[in-house]
Coordinates of C-alpha atoms in Angstrom, one line a residue:
M1 CA 0.0 -0.1 0.0
R2 CA 1.2 3.6 -0.7
I3 CA 0.5 5.9 2.2
A4 CA 0.9 9.7 2.3
H5 CA 1.3 11.2 5.7
L6 CA 1.0 14.9 6.5
V7 CA 2.3 16.0 9.8
S8 CA 2.1 19.5 11.1
H9 CA 3.9 19.0 14.2
D10 CA 7.6 20.4 14.3
G11 CA 9.0 19.6 17.6
L12 CA 9.4 16.6 19.9
N13 CA 6.1 15.7 21.5
G14 CA 3.5 12.9 21.6
V15 CA 2.2 13.3 18.1
A16 CA 5.6 13.4 16.6
T17 CA 6.6 10.3 18.6
S18 CA 3.4 8.3 17.7
C19 CA 3.8 9.1 14.1
R20 CA 7.4 8.1 14.1
T21 CA 6.1 4.8 15.6
L22 CA 3.4 4.2 13.1
I23 CA 5.4 5.2 10.1
E24 CA 8.4 2.9 10.9
A25 CA 6.0 -0.1 11.6
Q26 CA 4.3 0.7 8.0
R27 CA 7.6 0.6 6.4
T28 CA 8.4 -2.6 8.2
A29 CA 5.3 -4.3 7.0
G30 CA 6.3 -3.4 3.5
H31 CA 4.2 -0.2 2.8
D32 CA 5.6 2.7 0.8
I33 CA 5.4 6.1 2.6
F34 CA 5.4 9.6 1.3
L35 CA 5.8 12.1 4.2
V36 CA 5.0 15.8 4.3
V37 CA 6.5 17.5 7.2
L38 CA 7.4 20.9 8.4
P39 CA 11.0 22.3 7.6
Q40 CA 13.4 21.1 10.1
S41 CA 11.0 18.9 12.0
W42 CA 12.2 16.5 14.6
L43 CA 10.2 13.7 13.0
A44 CA 12.3 14.0 9.7
A45 CA 15.4 14.0 11.5
N46 CA 14.6 11.0 13.8
L47 CA 13.2 8.4 11.5
G48 CA 15.0 5.2 12.3
I49 CA 14.2 3.5 9.0
A50 CA 15.0 4.2 5.1
G51 CA 13.2 4.2 2.0
I52 CA 10.6 7.0 2.7
V53 CA 10.0 10.1 0.4
L54 CA 10.3 13.2 2.0
L55 CA 8.6 16.6 1.3
E56 CA 9.0 19.8 3.2
S57 CA 6.2 22.1 3.5
A58 CA 5.2 24.9 6.1
L59 CA 1.5 23.5 5.4
K60 CA 0.1 27.1 5.4
T61 CA -3.3 27.3 3.7
R62 CA -2.4 29.2 0.7
P63 CA -3.7 27.8 -2.7
R64 CA -0.2 27.7 -4.3
E65 CA 1.0 25.5 -1.6
I66 CA -2.1 23.5 -1.4
V67 CA -1.6 22.7 -5.1
R68 CA 2.1 22.1 -4.9
V69 CA 1.7 19.4 -2.2
G70 CA -1.3 17.8 -3.8
L71 CA 0.5 17.3 -7.1
A72 CA 3.4 15.9 -5.4
I73 CA 1.1 13.4 -3.7
R74 CA -0.8 12.7 -6.8
N75 CA 2.3 12.3 -8.9
W76 CA 3.7 9.8 -6.3
G77 CA 0.3 7.9 -6.6
C78 CA -0.9 7.0 -3.1
D79 CA -3.8 4.9 -1.9
V80 CA -4.7 6.9 1.1
I81 CA -3.8 10.1 2.7
H82 CA -3.3 10.2 6.6
C83 CA -3.3 13.6 8.4
H84 CA -1.8 14.4 11.9
G85 CA -2.3 17.9 13.1
S86 CA -4.5 21.0 12.6
R87 CA -2.7 22.5 9.6
A88 CA -2.4 19.0 8.0
N89 CA -6.0 18.4 8.4
K90 CA -6.8 21.5 6.5
F91 CA -5.0 20.3 3.5
G92 CA -6.3 16.9 4.0
I93 CA -10.0 18.0 4.0
V94 CA -9.1 19.9 0.6
Y95 CA -7.9 16.7 -0.9
R96 CA -10.8 14.8 0.3
F97 CA -13.1 16.9 -1.8
A98 CA -10.9 17.6 -4.8
G99 CA -9.9 14.0 -5.7
P100 CA -10.7 10.2 -5.4
V101 CA -8.1 9.3 -2.8
P102 CA -9.6 8.7 0.8
V103 CA -8.4 11.0 3.5
V104 CA -7.9 9.7 7.1
A105 CA -7.0 11.8 10.0
T106 CA -5.9 10.8 13.6
A107 CA -7.6 12.8 16.4
H108 CA -4.5 13.8 18.4
A109 CA -6.4 16.4 20.1
A110 CA -9.9 17.2 21.3
L111 CA -10.7 20.4 19.5
F112 CA -14.0 22.1 17.9
Q113 CA -13.3 21.9 14.3
L114 CA -16.2 20.9 12.1
P115 CA -14.4 19.6 9.0
W116 CA -13.6 16.5 11.1
R117 CA -17.0 15.4 10.0
W118 CA -16.1 14.9 6.3
F119 CA -12.9 12.8 6.6
S120 CA -13.3 9.3 5.0
A121 CA -12.3 8.0 8.7
V122 CA -11.3 9.4 12.0
I123 CA -8.8 7.2 14.1
A124 CA -9.2 7.9 17.8
P125 CA -6.4 6.9 20.3
S126 CA -9.0 6.6 23.2
R127 CA -12.7 6.1 23.7
A128 CA -12.8 9.6 25.4
T129 CA -11.5 11.0 22.2
A130 CA -14.0 9.2 20.1
D131 CA -16.8 10.3 22.2
Y132 CA -15.7 13.9 22.0
H133 CA -15.5 14.0 18.3
A134 CA -18.8 12.2 17.8
R135 CA -20.5 14.6 20.3
V136 CA -18.8 18.0 19.4
N137 CA -17.7 17.7 15.9
W138 CA -20.7 15.5 14.8
V139 CA -18.4 12.7 13.2
P140 CA -20.7 9.9 12.4
R141 CA -19.8 6.9 14.7
R142 CA -19.4 4.6 11.9
H143 CA -16.5 6.7 10.8
I144 CA -14.6 6.4 14.0
H145 CA -12.3 3.8 14.7
L146 CA -10.3 3.0 18.0
V147 CA -6.6 2.4 17.4
P148 CA -4.5 3.1 20.4
N149 CA -1.0 4.4 20.1
G150 CA 1.8 2.0 19.8
I151 CA 4.8 1.9 22.2
C152 CA 8.3 0.9 21.1
M153 CA 9.4 -1.7 23.7
P154 CA 12.9 -2.2 24.8
P155 CA 14.8 -5.1 23.1
P156 CA 14.1 -8.7 24.4
G157 CA 16.6 -9.6 27.1
S158 CA 17.2 -6.1 28.0
D159 CA 18.9 -5.6 31.4
F160 CA 16.5 -3.1 33.2
S161 CA 18.7 -2.7 36.2
Q162 CA 21.3 -1.5 33.7
K163 CA 19.0 0.9 32.0
R164 CA 18.1 2.3 35.3
A165 CA 21.7 2.8 36.3
Q166 CA 22.5 4.5 32.9
A167 CA 19.5 6.7 33.1
R168 CA 20.4 7.8 36.9
R169 CA 24.0 8.6 35.7
A170 CA 22.7 10.7 32.9
L171 CA 20.5 12.8 35.1
G172 CA 23.0 13.0 38.1
L173 CA 20.9 10.7 40.4
N174 CA 22.4 8.2 43.0
D175 CA 20.9 4.8 43.4
A176 CA 19.4 5.5 46.8
E177 CA 17.3 8.5 45.8
F178 CA 13.3 7.9 45.5
V179 CA 12.6 9.5 42.3
I180 CA 9.3 10.7 41.0
G181 CA 9.6 11.8 37.4
T182 CA 7.4 13.1 34.6
V183 CA 7.8 14.0 31.0
G184 CA 6.0 16.8 28.8
D185 CA 5.9 20.4 28.1
L186 CA 5.8 22.8 31.2
C187 CA 2.3 24.3 30.6
E188 CA -1.1 24.5 31.9
R189 CA -2.6 21.5 30.3
K190 CA 0.4 19.2 31.6
N191 CA -0.3 20.9 34.9
Q192 CA 3.1 19.8 36.5
A193 CA 2.4 22.5 39.3
D194 CA 0.2 19.9 41.0
L195 CA 2.8 17.3 41.1
L196 CA 4.9 20.0 43.1
R197 CA 2.1 20.5 45.4
A198 CA 1.6 16.8 46.0
A199 CA 5.2 16.7 47.0
A200 CA 5.0 19.5 49.3
L201 CA 2.2 17.4 51.2
L202 CA 4.3 14.4 51.7
P203 CA 5.0 13.7 55.6
A204 CA 8.3 14.7 57.0
D205 CA 9.2 11.2 58.3
L206 CA 9.3 10.1 54.6
G207 CA 12.4 12.2 54.0
P208 CA 13.3 14.1 51.0
V209 CA 12.4 12.8 47.5
T210 CA 13.7 13.8 44.2
L211 CA 11.5 15.3 41.5
V212 CA 12.5 15.1 37.7
F213 CA 10.7 17.2 35.1
I214 CA 11.8 16.6 31.7
G215 CA 10.4 19.2 29.4
S216 CA 10.6 23.1 28.7
P217 CA 7.8 25.6 28.6
P218 CA 6.4 26.2 25.2
Q219 CA 7.9 29.0 23.3
D220 CA 6.5 32.6 23.9
R221 CA 4.2 31.5 26.9
E222 CA 4.1 32.5 30.5
P223 CA 4.8 29.8 33.1
M224 CA 1.9 28.1 34.2
E225 CA -0.2 29.6 37.0
G226 CA 1.4 28.8 40.3
W227 CA 4.4 27.1 38.9
N228 CA 7.0 29.4 40.6
E229 CA 5.4 29.5 43.9
A230 CA 4.8 25.7 43.9
L231 CA 8.5 25.2 42.7
A232 CA 9.6 27.2 45.6
Q233 CA 7.7 25.4 48.3
A234 CA 8.6 21.8 47.1
S235 CA 12.3 22.8 46.8
T236 CA 12.5 23.8 50.6
R237 CA 12.2 20.0 51.5
H238 CA 12.9 18.2 48.2
R239 CA 15.6 18.0 45.5
V240 CA 14.0 19.3 42.2
I241 CA 15.7 18.7 38.8
L242 CA 14.5 20.6 35.8
A243 CA 16.1 18.6 33.0
G244 CA 14.7 20.6 30.0
Q245 CA 13.8 19.2 26.7
R246 CA 15.5 15.7 25.9
G247 CA 15.5 13.6 22.9
D248 CA 16.4 10.6 25.1
A249 CA 13.3 11.2 27.4
A250 CA 11.8 7.7 26.9
A251 CA 15.1 6.0 28.0
L252 CA 15.4 8.6 30.9
T253 CA 12.3 7.4 32.4
A254 CA 14.0 4.2 33.4
A255 CA 15.7 6.3 36.2
F256 CA 12.3 6.9 38.0
D257 CA 10.8 4.9 40.9
L258 CA 7.4 6.4 39.9
F259 CA 6.1 8.3 37.0
G260 CA 3.6 11.1 38.0
F261 CA 1.2 12.4 35.4
V262 CA -1.4 15.2 36.6
S263 CA -2.4 16.4 33.2
R264 CA -5.6 18.1 32.8
M265 CA -6.6 16.8 29.3
E266 CA -5.0 14.0 27.1
Q267 CA -6.2 11.8 24.2
G268 CA -3.6 9.1 24.0
P269 CA -0.4 10.2 26.0
I270 CA 2.8 8.6 25.2
A271 CA 5.1 9.4 28.0
P272 CA 3.4 7.3 30.8
L273 CA 3.2 4.3 28.6
E274 CA 6.9 4.9 27.6
A275 CA 7.6 4.8 31.3
M276 CA 5.6 1.5 31.8
S277 CA 7.6 -0.2 28.8
N278 CA 10.6 0.5 31.2
G279 CA 9.0 -1.2 34.1
V280 CA 8.2 2.1 35.9
P281 CA 4.9 2.2 37.7
V282 CA 2.7 5.2 36.7
L283 CA 0.5 7.2 39.2
T284 CA -2.0 9.3 37.2
W285 CA -5.3 11.1 37.0
P286 CA -7.7 9.3 34.9
V287 CA -7.2 11.1 31.5
G288 CA -7.2 10.1 27.8
N289 CA -6.9 6.4 27.4
L290 CA -4.9 5.6 30.7
P291 CA -8.1 4.3 32.3
E292 CA -8.5 1.9 29.6
I293 CA -5.0 0.6 29.9
I294 CA -4.1 0.9 33.6
D295 CA -5.7 -1.8 36.1
H296 CA -5.5 0.1 39.4
G297 CA -3.2 -1.8 41.7
R298 CA -2.1 -4.3 39.4
T299 CA -0.6 -2.5 36.3
G300 CA -0.5 1.0 37.7
F301 CA -2.3 3.5 39.9
L302 CA -5.3 6.0 39.4
V303 CA -6.4 8.6 41.5
G304 CA -9.2 11.1 41.3
Q305 CA -8.9 14.0 38.8
G306 CA -7.5 17.1 40.7
D307 CA -7.2 15.2 44.1
V308 CA -3.8 16.5 45.0
E309 CA -4.1 15.3 48.6
G310 CA -5.0 11.7 47.4
F311 CA -2.1 11.7 45.1
A312 CA 0.3 12.6 47.9
R313 CA -1.1 9.7 50.1
L314 CA -0.8 7.3 47.5
V315 CA 2.9 8.4 46.8
T316 CA 3.5 8.0 50.7
E317 CA 2.2 4.4 50.8
L318 CA 4.1 3.4 47.5
A319 CA 7.4 4.9 48.7
R320 CA 7.2 2.8 51.8
D321 CA 6.4 -0.4 49.8
R322 CA 9.2 -0.7 47.2
E323 CA 8.2 -4.4 46.4
R324 CA 4.7 -3.3 45.5
L325 CA 6.2 -0.7 43.1
R326 CA 8.5 -3.2 41.7
R327 CA 5.7 -5.8 41.2
V328 CA 3.1 -3.4 39.6
G329 CA 5.8 -1.8 37.3
E330 CA 6.7 -5.3 36.0
N331 CA 3.0 -5.9 35.4
G332 CA 2.6 -2.7 33.5
R333 CA 5.5 -3.6 31.4
L334 CA 4.1 -6.8 30.3
E335 CA 0.7 -5.2 29.8
I336 CA 2.3 -2.9 27.4
A337 CA 4.2 -5.4 25.5
A338 CA 1.2 -7.6 25.2
T339 CA -1.5 -4.9 23.9
L340 CA 0.2 -1.7 22.7
S341 CA 3.0 -3.0 20.3
P342 CA 3.8 -1.0 17.0
Q343 CA 2.8 -3.8 15.2
A344 CA -0.9 -3.7 16.6
M345 CA -1.1 -0.1 15.9
Q346 CA -0.1 -0.6 12.2
R347 CA -2.5 -3.5 11.8
G348 CA -5.4 -1.4 13.2
T349 CA -4.4 1.5 11.1
E350 CA -4.1 -0.7 8.0
A351 CA -7.5 -2.0 8.7
V352 CA -8.9 1.5 8.6
Y353 CA -7.1 2.3 5.3
R354 CA -8.4 -1.0 3.7
A355 CA -12.1 -0.2 4.7
V356 CA -11.9 3.4 3.1
I357 CA -10.2 2.5 -0.1
G358 CA -12.9 -0.3 -0.5
S359 CA -10.4 -3.3 -0.6
R360 CA -11.1 -6.8 1.3
A361 CA -9.6 -6.3 4.6
P362 CA -9.4 -7.9 8.2
A363 CA -12.6 -7.0 10.2
L364 CA -12.4 -3.6 11.5
P365 CA -13.1 -2.8 15.2
A366 CA -16.8 -2.4 15.7
P367 CA -17.9 1.3 15.3
L368 CA -17.7 2.8 18.7
R369 CA -21.0 3.5 20.4
Q370 CA -21.8 6.2 23.0
T371 CA -20.4 5.3 26.4
P372 CA -22.8 5.7 29.2

């Protein structure tokens, strides 16, 4: 199959990571890929597989650029177009009406944009995302298909104790520290200030913990509300490391004893699942598809949205029971390996493609129904 991907995210984030995972799995499965990306994008620079046709475009909705990209895709001869990101979606909806090639879009975000209704199919990484687009953007349920993001697992036989030691050295951590870490842009949506507030509530007899934040503030934005105050308060008792944006963030999660996630809104977050793939247990609010993946107390931990005190109580319990942490971390790793492989993501996406181009294909997941 010949697949054209349009990706309008230039930096390192969950969208770029999931696109890389999907594209590499598609090439490995024998598909041909035409990739349209923003100039100097992280995705183009970090593809780990050869044989991909690359076209750079700012994806600005100007007639000449829409025609240039569209002609390049048509001349290459694709079977399906797959869009990722708002700017890519604008190009995709034009091509949906201008030609015979079906156009699929992945709902990486929950945004009010009525053109979603007219894509050939919409891929949702979580049921919550599917429900949003059916309810708000009026996308017909029969056009929405659930395909969770795939996660690249460490190679078979990996020595996780060695990975942990290497990651700790890279972050300047010693083996005795109890480390709570997180990954993501420092912003209102990711809400890391609440992780600092939870740390400030930990009992004194627990001793100091180390908090690691991998990520930087988005450009041209003010710090999230309350961040500086929460940082100052937490720093009086605990060690806080602001590691900045890191291309090796997935590997560095192996340094954590616990991955804390307090994001206000997600669709199919990648970073918590990357931590789970390294055997690190995740403590999270129930956002995106995490409640669909995490079985509380067995493969990870869930606490009510916004419950900072409950988050702190559970951290305290877990810090005092390292064997429980180890056991749940291993269960989570096995769960990710069994259910969220790149190959499973590729197969689910291919089934959607084959449905919209009218070919015979494996059975699709049943169209999603409204959840109670």
